[in-house]
Amino acid sequence: MGEITYQNKDVASKVTGEALIGRSLAPFGLPDLKIVDILPTNLPAVESNELRLDNLFLMQDGAVAIIDYESAYSKENFVKYLGYIARVIRRYAKGKKLDELKKIKVIVIYTADVEKAPQTYNLEGVSIKVENAYLVGLDTDRIYKKIKARIGRRQMLNEEELMQLMVLPLTVKGKKAKQDMIVKSMELAKRIGERTQEVQVLSGLLTFTDKVIDETYRKRIKEELEMTQIVKMIFDDGLKEGLEQGLEQGLERGIEQGIEQGQKLGAEYKLVELSCIKLKKGKIPEQIAEELEEETKVIADICKAAVPFAPNYDCEKVYQAWKERARQN
């Protein structure tokens, strides 16, 4: 089995992307825009130090959309957007698929710190236009109380409420207020009581607030994400296995091995979960491997293990079958 390439932020970003599929951007103030699919982001880099593009989507109108998040306006940001656009076009050109690229949208979602920002940078020969969305107008307190009440009544959150909870920290002004709202939103997420929704919200909080939170808060969200129900179970299994293996080498090394094993198993489970989501949509292993940026052999093995569980693809059963196949091989 090939090595899993996932890191915490990669997993969170992909889970968040999957959660956006089929939803409009109404919580961001853009009700006319709807996401229908997440696109692979293994784009060619123009420069080795260029920021990675994590959020690339196919919209209902056929446009390829780049979604970025800003807490302050800067004209220099247009340089970044131009780089993103160039990389998307380059990938389609490299695959000789330029005829499939009809429209590109750059959607910039501003936190409550920004009330208005230019949408065009016009140099006559080159003009960059973006679509701005502003979170400053959202009633943070009302949204928080409504979601808290629904969770208190043990009611499932609807799609719009899930999105609102993910971005709630961005709807308040100032760094301190954002940090406080991150903690409050995270506590609400932990009380949802439904694993998929809990993981989606925690992943969304990590993805959407990445640019505006301190490392301490980022670490807290990662820890909560890692310790959600099934991941905690897998982590505990890995810890137990590592401790057993490490008895002869000493307790300290055993704990280290357990943590490493638990993190690896958690990442593996998340890969299986995302693969099952895409199998349900009728995608083939090669497509899944490209979209998840994983080795084709790894995805092909997961898909083989998933065959007996079609069409529902229970990811826990698929995961167990995949691990059993790996042990036999």
PDB file of N, CA and C in Angstrom, residues 127-209:
ATOM      1  N   SER A 127      -7.417  43.125 -17.449  1.00  0.00           N
ATOM      2  CA  SER A 127      -8.384  43.531 -16.434  1.00  0.00           C
ATOM      3  C   SER A 127      -8.785  42.315 -15.609  1.00  0.00           C
ATOM      4  N   ILE A 128      -8.688  42.427 -14.294  1.00  0.00           N
ATOM      5  CA  ILE A 128      -9.056  41.338 -13.396  1.00  0.00           C
ATOM      6  C   ILE A 128     -10.321  41.737 -12.649  1.00  0.00           C
ATOM      7  N   LYS A 129     -11.342  40.906 -12.749  1.00  0.00           N
ATOM      8  CA  LYS A 129     -12.605  41.200 -12.073  1.00  0.00           C
ATOM      9  C   LYS A 129     -12.969  40.057 -11.140  1.00  0.00           C
ATOM     10  N   VAL A 130     -13.357  40.385  -9.923  1.00  0.00           N
ATOM     11  CA  VAL A 130     -13.760  39.378  -8.951  1.00  0.00           C
ATOM     12  C   VAL A 130     -15.179  39.666  -8.487  1.00  0.00           C
ATOM     13  N   GLU A 131     -15.788  38.675  -7.862  1.00  0.00           N
ATOM     14  CA  GLU A 131     -17.103  38.860  -7.235  1.00  0.00           C
ATOM     15  C   GLU A 131     -16.902  38.872  -5.727  1.00  0.00           C
ATOM     16  N   ASN A 132     -17.261  39.958  -5.090  1.00  0.00           N
ATOM     17  CA  ASN A 132     -17.066  40.096  -3.650  1.00  0.00           C
ATOM     18  C   ASN A 132     -18.311  39.679  -2.877  1.00  0.00           C
ATOM     19  N   ALA A 133     -18.090  39.026  -1.765  1.00  0.00           N
ATOM     20  CA  ALA A 133     -19.158  38.691  -0.823  1.00  0.00           C
ATOM     21  C   ALA A 133     -18.727  39.200   0.547  1.00  0.00           C
ATOM     22  N   TYR A 134     -19.668  39.773   1.282  1.00  0.00           N
ATOM     23  CA  TYR A 134     -19.339  40.398   2.561  1.00  0.00           C
ATOM     24  C   TYR A 134     -20.132  39.744   3.690  1.00  0.00           C
ATOM     25  N   LEU A 135     -19.433  39.398   4.760  1.00  0.00           N
ATOM     26  CA  LEU A 135     -20.075  38.778   5.915  1.00  0.00           C
ATOM     27  C   LEU A 135     -20.457  39.790   6.985  1.00  0.00           C
ATOM     28  N   VAL A 136     -20.132  41.053   6.739  1.00  0.00           N
ATOM     29  CA  VAL A 136     -20.363  42.077   7.754  1.00  0.00           C
ATOM     30  C   VAL A 136     -21.846  42.274   8.062  1.00  0.00           C
ATOM     31  N   GLY A 137     -22.711  41.968   7.110  1.00  0.00           N
ATOM     32  CA  GLY A 137     -24.134  42.228   7.313  1.00  0.00           C
ATOM     33  C   GLY A 137     -24.885  41.122   8.038  1.00  0.00           C
ATOM     34  N   LEU A 138     -24.214  40.013   8.316  1.00  0.00           N
ATOM     35  CA  LEU A 138     -24.904  38.903   8.976  1.00  0.00           C
ATOM     36  C   LEU A 138     -25.110  39.174  10.461  1.00  0.00           C
ATOM     37  N   ASP A 139     -26.258  38.761  10.977  1.00  0.00           N
ATOM     38  CA  ASP A 139     -26.593  38.953  12.395  1.00  0.00           C
ATOM     39  C   ASP A 139     -26.002  37.789  13.193  1.00  0.00           C
ATOM     40  N   THR A 140     -24.778  37.965  13.650  1.00  0.00           N
ATOM     41  CA  THR A 140     -24.036  36.898  14.321  1.00  0.00           C
ATOM     42  C   THR A 140     -24.776  36.359  15.534  1.00  0.00           C
ATOM     43  N   ASP A 141     -25.245  37.247  16.364  1.00  0.00           N
ATOM     44  CA  ASP A 141     -25.892  36.840  17.614  1.00  0.00           C
ATOM     45  C   ASP A 141     -27.157  36.029  17.343  1.00  0.00           C
ATOM     46  N   ARG A 142     -27.958  36.480  16.383  1.00  0.00           N
ATOM     47  CA  ARG A 142     -29.207  35.775  16.063  1.00  0.00           C
ATOM     48  C   ARG A 142     -28.911  34.381  15.523  1.00  0.00           C
ATOM     49  N   ILE A 143     -27.931  34.293  14.609  1.00  0.00           N
ATOM     50  CA  ILE A 143     -27.579  33.009  14.016  1.00  0.00           C
ATOM     51  C   ILE A 143     -27.061  32.049  15.084  1.00  0.00           C
ATOM     52  N   TYR A 144     -26.203  32.543  15.960  1.00  0.00           N
ATOM     53  CA  TYR A 144     -25.625  31.702  17.011  1.00  0.00           C
ATOM     54  C   TYR A 144     -26.725  31.160  17.932  1.00  0.00           C
ATOM     55  N   LYS A 145     -27.631  32.034  18.362  1.00  0.00           N
ATOM     56  CA  LYS A 145     -28.692  31.608  19.273  1.00  0.00           C
ATOM     57  C   LYS A 145     -29.625  30.599  18.606  1.00  0.00           C
ATOM     58  N   LYS A 146     -29.924  30.809  17.321  1.00  0.00           N
ATOM     59  CA  LYS A 146     -30.820  29.886  16.604  1.00  0.00           C
ATOM     60  C   LYS A 146     -30.189  28.503  16.505  1.00  0.00           C
ATOM     61  N   ILE A 147     -28.914  28.444  16.120  1.00  0.00           N
ATOM     62  CA  ILE A 147     -28.233  27.158  15.978  1.00  0.00           C
ATOM     63  C   ILE A 147     -28.075  26.481  17.334  1.00  0.00           C
ATOM     64  N   LYS A 148     -27.750  27.262  18.348  1.00  0.00           N
ATOM     65  CA  LYS A 148     -27.602  26.718  19.700  1.00  0.00           C
ATOM     66  C   LYS A 148     -28.911  26.104  20.183  1.00  0.00           C
ATOM     67  N   ALA A 149     -30.025  26.783  19.884  1.00  0.00           N
ATOM     68  CA  ALA A 149     -31.333  26.286  20.310  1.00  0.00           C
ATOM     69  C   ALA A 149     -31.672  24.974  19.597  1.00  0.00           C
ATOM     70  N   ARG A 150     -31.379  24.891  18.291  1.00  0.00           N
ATOM     71  CA  ARG A 150     -31.674  23.672  17.541  1.00  0.00           C
ATOM     72  C   ARG A 150     -30.843  22.500  18.065  1.00  0.00           C
ATOM     73  N   ILE A 151     -29.576  22.755  18.338  1.00  0.00           N
ATOM     74  CA  ILE A 151     -28.724  21.698  18.870  1.00  0.00           C
ATOM     75  C   ILE A 151     -29.198  21.284  20.257  1.00  0.00           C
ATOM     76  N   GLY A 152     -29.639  22.270  21.046  1.00  0.00           N
ATOM     77  CA  GLY A 152     -30.157  21.979  22.378  1.00  0.00           C
ATOM     78  C   GLY A 152     -31.390  21.103  22.343  1.00  0.00           C
ATOM     79  N   ARG A 153     -32.173  21.230  21.267  1.00  0.00           N
ATOM     80  CA  ARG A 153     -33.371  20.398  21.091  1.00  0.00           C
ATOM     81  C   ARG A 153     -33.054  19.098  20.362  1.00  0.00           C
ATOM     82  N   ARG A 154     -31.758  18.846  20.144  1.00  0.00           N
ATOM     83  CA  ARG A 154     -31.280  17.645  19.453  1.00  0.00           C
ATOM     84  C   ARG A 154     -31.832  17.528  18.042  1.00  0.00           C
ATOM     85  N   GLN A 155     -31.953  18.673  17.367  1.00  0.00           N
ATOM     86  CA  GLN A 155     -32.414  18.686  15.984  1.00  0.00           C
ATOM     87  C   GLN A 155     -31.218  18.753  15.045  1.00  0.00           C
ATOM     88  N   MET A 156     -31.327  18.052  13.910  1.00  0.00           N
ATOM     89  CA  MET A 156     -30.269  18.098  12.900  1.00  0.00           C
ATOM     90  C   MET A 156     -30.237  19.493  12.271  1.00  0.00           C
ATOM     91  N   LEU A 157     -29.051  19.996  12.013  1.00  0.00           N
ATOM     92  CA  LEU A 157     -28.916  21.284  11.343  1.00  0.00           C
ATOM     93  C   LEU A 157     -29.158  21.100   9.849  1.00  0.00           C
ATOM     94  N   ASN A 158     -29.829  22.085   9.228  1.00  0.00           N
ATOM     95  CA  ASN A 158     -29.984  22.014   7.779  1.00  0.00           C
ATOM     96  C   ASN A 158     -28.716  22.527   7.104  1.00  0.00           C
ATOM     97  N   GLU A 159     -28.677  22.469   5.779  1.00  0.00           N
ATOM     98  CA  GLU A 159     -27.468  22.800   5.039  1.00  0.00           C
ATOM     99  C   GLU A 159     -27.031  24.245   5.281  1.00  0.00           C
ATOM    100  N   GLU A 160     -27.986  25.160   5.276  1.00  0.00           N
ATOM    101  CA  GLU A 160     -27.637  26.574   5.474  1.00  0.00           C
ATOM    102  C   GLU A 160     -27.086  26.811   6.871  1.00  0.00           C
ATOM    103  N   GLU A 161     -27.672  26.157   7.860  1.00  0.00           N
ATOM    104  CA  GLU A 161     -27.192  26.326   9.239  1.00  0.00           C
ATOM    105  C   GLU A 161     -25.783  25.756   9.424  1.00  0.00           C
ATOM    106  N   LEU A 162     -25.504  24.631   8.766  1.00  0.00           N
ATOM    107  CA  LEU A 162     -24.154  24.074   8.825  1.00  0.00           C
ATOM    108  C   LEU A 162     -23.138  25.064   8.272  1.00  0.00           C
ATOM    109  N   MET A 163     -23.472  25.666   7.125  1.00  0.00           N
ATOM    110  CA  MET A 163     -22.579  26.641   6.519  1.00  0.00           C
ATOM    111  C   MET A 163     -22.416  27.867   7.413  1.00  0.00           C
ATOM    112  N   GLN A 164     -23.514  28.311   7.991  1.00  0.00           N
ATOM    113  CA  GLN A 164     -23.454  29.486   8.866  1.00  0.00           C
ATOM    114  C   GLN A 164     -22.558  29.242  10.067  1.00  0.00           C
ATOM    115  N   LEU A 165     -22.636  28.043  10.641  1.00  0.00           N
ATOM    116  CA  LEU A 165     -21.803  27.725  11.798  1.00  0.00           C
ATOM    117  C   LEU A 165     -20.327  27.671  11.405  1.00  0.00           C
ATOM    118  N   MET A 166     -20.030  27.175  10.202  1.00  0.00           N
ATOM    119  CA  MET A 166     -18.650  27.115   9.737  1.00  0.00           C
ATOM    120  C   MET A 166     -18.016  28.505   9.645  1.00  0.00           C
ATOM    121  N   VAL A 167     -18.792  29.475   9.169  1.00  0.00           N
ATOM    122  CA  VAL A 167     -18.214  30.801   8.902  1.00  0.00           C
ATOM    123  C   VAL A 167     -18.536  31.819   9.992  1.00  0.00           C
ATOM    124  N   LEU A 168     -19.232  31.403  11.040  1.00  0.00           N
ATOM    125  CA  LEU A 168     -19.669  32.345  12.071  1.00  0.00           C
ATOM    126  C   LEU A 168     -18.520  33.192  12.634  1.00  0.00           C
ATOM    127  N   PRO A 169     -17.330  32.623  12.878  1.00  0.00           N
ATOM    128  CA  PRO A 169     -16.242  33.462  13.414  1.00  0.00           C
ATOM    129  C   PRO A 169     -15.829  34.588  12.476  1.00  0.00           C
ATOM    130  N   LEU A 170     -16.088  34.442  11.193  1.00  0.00           N
ATOM    131  CA  LEU A 170     -15.710  35.482  10.238  1.00  0.00           C
ATOM    132  C   LEU A 170     -16.723  36.617  10.176  1.00  0.00           C
ATOM    133  N   THR A 171     -17.852  36.455  10.861  1.00  0.00           N
ATOM    134  CA  THR A 171     -18.903  37.475  10.807  1.00  0.00           C
ATOM    135  C   THR A 171     -18.764  38.530  11.893  1.00  0.00           C
ATOM    136  N   VAL A 172     -17.703  38.425  12.715  1.00  0.00           N
ATOM    137  CA  VAL A 172     -17.462  39.431  13.758  1.00  0.00           C
ATOM    138  C   VAL A 172     -16.168  40.177  13.454  1.00  0.00           C
ATOM    139  N   LYS A 173     -16.080  41.403  13.943  1.00  0.00           N
ATOM    140  CA  LYS A 173     -14.912  42.232  13.661  1.00  0.00           C
ATOM    141  C   LYS A 173     -13.849  42.066  14.749  1.00  0.00           C
ATOM    142  N   GLY A 174     -12.592  42.114  14.326  1.00  0.00           N
ATOM    143  CA  GLY A 174     -11.497  42.093  15.277  1.00  0.00           C
ATOM    144  C   GLY A 174     -10.994  40.698  15.584  1.00  0.00           C
ATOM    145  N   LYS A 175      -9.701  40.581  15.817  1.00  0.00           N
ATOM    146  CA  LYS A 175      -9.074  39.281  16.044  1.00  0.00           C
ATOM    147  C   LYS A 175      -9.577  38.616  17.314  1.00  0.00           C
ATOM    148  N   LYS A 176      -9.678  39.370  18.414  1.00  0.00           N
ATOM    149  CA  LYS A 176     -10.105  38.796  19.695  1.00  0.00           C
ATOM    150  C   LYS A 176     -11.523  38.240  19.587  1.00  0.00           C
ATOM    151  N   ALA A 177     -12.422  39.003  18.964  1.00  0.00           N
ATOM    152  CA  ALA A 177     -13.809  38.542  18.810  1.00  0.00           C
ATOM    153  C   ALA A 177     -13.871  37.282  17.958  1.00  0.00           C
ATOM    154  N   LYS A 178     -13.021  37.208  16.941  1.00  0.00           N
ATOM    155  CA  LYS A 178     -12.999  36.015  16.093  1.00  0.00           C
ATOM    156  C   LYS A 178     -12.526  34.795  16.888  1.00  0.00           C
ATOM    157  N   GLN A 179     -11.482  34.982  17.681  1.00  0.00           N
ATOM    158  CA  GLN A 179     -10.978  33.863  18.481  1.00  0.00           C
ATOM    159  C   GLN A 179     -12.061  33.352  19.429  1.00  0.00           C
ATOM    160  N   ASP A 180     -12.769  34.282  20.070  1.00  0.00           N
ATOM    161  CA  ASP A 180     -13.838  33.890  20.997  1.00  0.00           C
ATOM    162  C   ASP A 180     -14.949  33.132  20.275  1.00  0.00           C
ATOM    163  N   MET A 181     -15.300  33.615  19.069  1.00  0.00           N
ATOM    164  CA  MET A 181     -16.383  32.970  18.329  1.00  0.00           C
ATOM    165  C   MET A 181     -15.946  31.614  17.784  1.00  0.00           C
ATOM    166  N   ILE A 182     -14.664  31.449  17.486  1.00  0.00           N
ATOM    167  CA  ILE A 182     -14.161  30.147  17.065  1.00  0.00           C
ATOM    168  C   ILE A 182     -14.389  29.117  18.172  1.00  0.00           C
ATOM    169  N   VAL A 183     -14.062  29.516  19.402  1.00  0.00           N
ATOM    170  CA  VAL A 183     -14.246  28.612  20.540  1.00  0.00           C
ATOM    171  C   VAL A 183     -15.724  28.279  20.725  1.00  0.00           C
ATOM    172  N   LYS A 184     -16.594  29.284  20.655  1.00  0.00           N
ATOM    173  CA  LYS A 184     -18.031  29.062  20.842  1.00  0.00           C
ATOM    174  C   LYS A 184     -18.597  28.172  19.729  1.00  0.00           C
ATOM    175  N   SER A 185     -18.151  28.403  18.508  1.00  0.00           N
ATOM    176  CA  SER A 185     -18.630  27.597  17.377  1.00  0.00           C
ATOM    177  C   SER A 185     -18.140  26.161  17.497  1.00  0.00           C
ATOM    178  N   MET A 186     -16.904  26.011  17.941  1.00  0.00           N
ATOM    179  CA  MET A 186     -16.342  24.674  18.110  1.00  0.00           C
ATOM    180  C   MET A 186     -17.108  23.905  19.190  1.00  0.00           C
ATOM    181  N   GLU A 187     -17.453  24.578  20.269  1.00  0.00           N
ATOM    182  CA  GLU A 187     -18.213  23.928  21.335  1.00  0.00           C
ATOM    183  C   GLU A 187     -19.587  23.505  20.844  1.00  0.00           C
ATOM    184  N   LEU A 188     -20.227  24.339  20.018  1.00  0.00           N
ATOM    185  CA  LEU A 188     -21.519  23.954  19.444  1.00  0.00           C
ATOM    186  C   LEU A 188     -21.357  22.736  18.540  1.00  0.00           C
ATOM    187  N   ALA A 189     -20.307  22.731  17.730  1.00  0.00           N
ATOM    188  CA  ALA A 189     -20.080  21.610  16.812  1.00  0.00           C
ATOM    189  C   ALA A 189     -19.937  20.300  17.572  1.00  0.00           C
ATOM    190  N   LYS A 190     -19.259  20.338  18.702  1.00  0.00           N
ATOM    191  CA  LYS A 190     -19.038  19.127  19.498  1.00  0.00           C
ATOM    192  C   LYS A 190     -20.338  18.600  20.091  1.00  0.00           C
ATOM    193  N   ARG A 191     -21.361  19.450  20.163  1.00  0.00           N
ATOM    194  CA  ARG A 191     -22.647  19.036  20.745  1.00  0.00           C
ATOM    195  C   ARG A 191     -23.662  18.611  19.693  1.00  0.00           C
ATOM    196  N   ILE A 192     -23.295  18.648  18.421  1.00  0.00           N
ATOM    197  CA  ILE A 192     -24.251  18.332  17.363  1.00  0.00           C
ATOM    198  C   ILE A 192     -24.810  16.921  17.519  1.00  0.00           C
ATOM    199  N   GLY A 193     -23.945  15.968  17.867  1.00  0.00           N
ATOM    200  CA  GLY A 193     -24.430  14.608  18.110  1.00  0.00           C
ATOM    201  C   GLY A 193     -24.512  13.738  16.873  1.00  0.00           C
ATOM    202  N   GLU A 194     -24.123  14.272  15.716  1.00  0.00           N
ATOM    203  CA  GLU A 194     -24.113  13.488  14.482  1.00  0.00           C
ATOM    204  C   GLU A 194     -22.720  13.622  13.891  1.00  0.00           C
ATOM    205  N   ARG A 195     -22.027  12.492  13.738  1.00  0.00           N
ATOM    206  CA  ARG A 195     -20.599  12.521  13.435  1.00  0.00           C
ATOM    207  C   ARG A 195     -20.263  13.265  12.149  1.00  0.00           C
ATOM    208  N   THR A 196     -21.019  13.000  11.079  1.00  0.00           N
ATOM    209  CA  THR A 196     -20.707  13.625   9.796  1.00  0.00           C
ATOM    210  C   THR A 196     -20.807  15.137   9.879  1.00  0.00           C
ATOM    211  N   GLN A 197     -21.891  15.629  10.489  1.00  0.00           N
ATOM    212  CA  GLN A 197     -22.062  17.075  10.608  1.00  0.00           C
ATOM    213  C   GLN A 197     -20.977  17.680  11.502  1.00  0.00           C
ATOM    214  N   GLU A 198     -20.629  16.981  12.575  1.00  0.00           N
ATOM    215  CA  GLU A 198     -19.595  17.485  13.476  1.00  0.00           C
ATOM    216  C   GLU A 198     -18.263  17.632  12.746  1.00  0.00           C
ATOM    217  N   VAL A 199     -17.896  16.603  11.977  1.00  0.00           N
ATOM    218  CA  VAL A 199     -16.637  16.651  11.230  1.00  0.00           C
ATOM    219  C   VAL A 199     -16.666  17.761  10.188  1.00  0.00           C
ATOM    220  N   GLN A 200     -17.806  17.913   9.496  1.00  0.00           N
ATOM    221  CA  GLN A 200     -17.925  18.962   8.481  1.00  0.00           C
ATOM    222  C   GLN A 200     -17.740  20.346   9.085  1.00  0.00           C
ATOM    223  N   VAL A 201     -18.380  20.594  10.227  1.00  0.00           N
ATOM    224  CA  VAL A 201     -18.284  21.916  10.841  1.00  0.00           C
ATOM    225  C   VAL A 201     -16.868  22.189  11.338  1.00  0.00           C
ATOM    226  N   LEU A 202     -16.267  21.216  12.014  1.00  0.00           N
ATOM    227  CA  LEU A 202     -14.901  21.411  12.505  1.00  0.00           C
ATOM    228  C   LEU A 202     -13.928  21.611  11.349  1.00  0.00           C
ATOM    229  N   SER A 203     -14.116  20.853  10.271  1.00  0.00           N
ATOM    230  CA  SER A 203     -13.266  21.023   9.090  1.00  0.00           C
ATOM    231  C   SER A 203     -13.473  22.396   8.477  1.00  0.00           C
ATOM    232  N   GLY A 204     -14.740  22.828   8.421  1.00  0.00           N
ATOM    233  CA  GLY A 204     -15.034  24.149   7.879  1.00  0.00           C
ATOM    234  C   GLY A 204     -14.425  25.262   8.709  1.00  0.00           C
ATOM    235  N   LEU A 205     -14.505  25.131  10.022  1.00  0.00           N
ATOM    236  CA  LEU A 205     -13.895  26.138  10.900  1.00  0.00           C
ATOM    237  C   LEU A 205     -12.389  26.227  10.657  1.00  0.00           C
ATOM    238  N   LEU A 206     -11.753  25.082  10.509  1.00  0.00           N
ATOM    239  CA  LEU A 206     -10.310  25.064  10.274  1.00  0.00           C
ATOM    240  C   LEU A 206      -9.968  25.669   8.923  1.00  0.00           C
ATOM    241  N   THR A 207     -10.784  25.368   7.913  1.00  0.00           N
ATOM    242  CA  THR A 207     -10.514  25.864   6.558  1.00  0.00           C
ATOM    243  C   THR A 207     -10.795  27.358   6.430  1.00  0.00           C
ATOM    244  N   PHE A 208     -11.979  27.788   6.878  1.00  0.00           N
ATOM    245  CA  PHE A 208     -12.390  29.169   6.664  1.00  0.00           C
ATOM    246  C   PHE A 208     -11.638  30.166   7.544  1.00  0.00           C
ATOM    247  N   THR A 209     -11.203  29.738   8.720  1.00  0.00           N
ATOM    248  CA  THR A 209     -10.549  30.683   9.630  1.00  0.00           C
ATOM    249  C   THR A 209      -9.026  30.590   9.585  1.00  0.00           C
TER     250      THR A 209
END
